[in-house]
CSV table of C-alpha atoms in Angstrom, one decimal:
chain,number,residue,atom,x,y,z
A,103,MET,CA,70.9,95.8,73.2
A,104,SER,CA,68.9,98.7,71.8
A,105,ASP,CA,67.4,99.5,75.2
A,106,MET,CA,70.6,100.0,77.0
A,107,VAL,CA,71.9,103.5,77.7
A,108,TYR,CA,75.6,104.0,77.4
A,109,GLU,CA,78.1,106.5,78.7
A,110,ALA,CA,78.0,108.6,75.7
A,111,GLY,CA,74.2,109.1,76.2
A,112,THR,CA,73.3,107.4,72.9
A,113,LYS,CA,71.0,104.4,72.8
A,114,GLY,CA,72.2,101.2,71.3
A,115,ARG,CA,75.8,102.3,70.8
A,116,ALA,CA,78.5,101.1,73.2
A,117,ASP,CA,81.4,103.3,74.0
A,118,VAL,CA,84.9,102.3,75.0
A,119,ALA,CA,84.2,102.2,78.7
A,120,SER,CA,81.2,99.9,78.2
A,121,ALA,CA,83.2,97.6,75.9
A,122,LEU,CA,86.1,97.4,78.3
A,123,ARG,CA,83.7,96.8,81.2
A,124,PHE,CA,82.0,94.0,79.3
A,125,ALA,CA,85.3,92.4,78.3
A,126,THR,CA,86.4,92.4,81.9
A,127,GLU,CA,83.1,90.9,83.0
A,128,LEU,CA,83.5,88.1,80.4
A,129,CYS,CA,87.0,87.4,81.9
A,130,ALA,CA,85.5,87.2,85.4
A,131,TRP,CA,82.7,84.9,84.2
A,132,VAL,CA,85.2,82.5,82.8
A,133,ALA,CA,88.1,82.8,85.2
A,134,ALA,CA,86.3,82.8,88.5
A,135,PRO,CA,84.5,79.4,88.0
A,136,TRP,CA,87.6,78.0,86.5
A,137,ALA,CA,89.6,79.0,89.6
A,138,LEU,CA,87.0,77.6,91.9
A,139,ALA,CA,86.1,74.4,90.1
A,140,SER,CA,89.0,72.4,91.6
A,141,TRP,CA,87.9,73.4,95.1
A,142,SER,CA,84.2,73.1,94.7
A,143,VAL,CA,81.9,72.7,91.6
A,144,ALA,CA,79.1,74.3,93.7
A,145,ALA,CA,81.3,77.4,94.4
A,146,ALA,CA,82.2,77.6,90.7
A,147,VAL,CA,78.5,77.6,89.7
A,148,ALA,CA,77.7,80.0,92.5
A,149,SER,CA,80.4,82.4,91.3
A,150,VAL,CA,78.8,82.6,87.8
A,151,VAL,CA,75.3,83.0,89.3
A,152,LEU,CA,76.5,85.9,91.5
A,153,LEU,CA,78.8,87.6,88.9
A,154,ILE,CA,76.0,87.6,86.3
A,155,GLY,CA,72.9,87.6,88.5
A,156,LEU,CA,73.7,90.4,91.0
A,157,PRO,CA,74.3,93.1,88.3
A,158,THR,CA,71.2,91.9,86.4
A,159,VAL,CA,68.9,92.1,89.4
A,160,PHE,CA,70.4,95.1,91.2
A,161,ALA,CA,70.9,98.3,89.2
A,162,THR,CA,70.8,102.1,89.6
A,163,PRO,CA,67.8,103.8,88.0
A,164,GLY,CA,69.1,106.0,85.2
A,165,ASP,CA,72.1,103.8,84.6
A,166,LYS,CA,70.0,101.1,83.0
A,167,ASN,CA,66.6,101.3,81.4
A,168,GLN,CA,65.3,98.0,82.9
A,169,VAL,CA,65.8,98.0,86.7
A,170,ILE,CA,64.5,95.0,88.6
A,171,VAL,CA,65.7,96.1,92.1
A,172,PRO,CA,66.8,99.7,92.3
A,173,VAL,CA,69.9,100.4,94.3
A,174,PRO,CA,72.1,103.5,95.0
A,175,GLY,CA,74.9,104.2,92.6
A,176,ALA,CA,77.5,103.1,95.2
A,177,VAL,CA,76.1,99.5,95.0
A,178,THR,CA,76.5,99.5,91.2
A,179,VAL,CA,80.0,100.8,91.6
A,180,GLY,CA,80.7,98.0,94.1
A,181,LEU,CA,79.3,95.4,91.7
A,182,VAL,CA,81.6,96.6,88.9
A,183,LEU,CA,84.6,96.5,91.3
A,184,LEU,CA,83.6,93.0,92.3
A,185,GLN,CA,83.7,91.9,88.7
A,186,LEU,CA,87.1,93.6,88.2
A,187,VAL,CA,88.6,92.0,91.3
A,188,ALA,CA,87.2,88.6,90.4
A,189,ALA,CA,88.6,88.8,86.8
A,190,VAL,CA,92.1,89.8,88.0
A,191,ALA,CA,92.4,87.5,91.0
A,192,ALA,CA,91.0,84.5,89.2
A,193,SER,CA,93.0,85.0,86.1
A,194,TRP,CA,96.2,85.1,88.1
A,195,ALA,CA,95.2,81.9,89.9
A,196,VAL,CA,94.5,79.8,86.8
A,197,TRP,CA,95.7,81.3,83.6
A,198,PRO,CA,99.3,81.7,82.2
A,199,THR,CA,101.1,84.9,83.2
A,200,TRP,CA,100.7,86.6,79.8
A,201,ALA,CA,96.9,86.1,80.0
A,202,ALA,CA,96.6,87.2,83.6
A,203,ALA,CA,98.7,90.3,82.8
A,204,ALA,CA,96.4,91.1,79.8
A,205,VAL,CA,93.4,90.8,82.1
A,206,THR,CA,95.1,93.1,84.6
A,207,VAL,CA,95.8,95.7,82.0
A,208,LEU,CA,92.2,95.4,80.8
A,209,ALA,CA,90.9,95.9,84.3
A,210,VAL,CA,93.1,99.0,84.8
A,211,ALA,CA,91.9,100.4,81.5
A,212,CYS,CA,88.3,99.7,82.5
A,213,LEU,CA,88.9,101.5,85.9
A,214,TRP,CA,90.3,104.5,84.0
A,215,THR,CA,87.6,104.8,81.4
A,216,GLU,CA,84.8,104.2,83.9
A,217,ARG,CA,85.7,107.3,85.9
A,218,PRO,CA,82.9,109.6,84.6
A,219,ARG,CA,80.3,106.9,85.1
A,220,ARG,CA,81.6,106.1,88.6
A,221,ARG,CA,81.5,109.8,89.5
A,222,ARG,CA,78.0,110.1,88.2
A,223,LEU,CA,76.8,107.0,90.1
A,224,LEU,CA,78.4,108.1,93.3
A,225,ARG,CA,76.8,111.6,93.0
A,226,GLY,CA,73.5,109.8,92.8
A,227,THR,CA,72.5,111.0,89.3
A,228,GLY,CA,72.1,107.4,87.9
């Protein structure tokens, strides 16, 4: 974790936006395969591979220290939005209303706190 660069510009210390984004990603990683498992186990496994693998492989230089495949900031923003949509949609599909509502609030809070990072990524400054 010490090589990660966070919004506040410090190494190794997560800020609120990073923590909310990670919590929402965790919800997506759990809820999406759960929602897809009754339809197709292969789709459930693929959802985890995509939700974890895509942001690991594709990253914007300057946003992460270790970039395997560099992509423009808009791609990173799109991957974050994919995680948020997956978390919210899948949670409403399979979890009780109170849990899905909590995930929705978490995703909205993530969207709000991610604004500076999103602007920076869309400007192309990593």
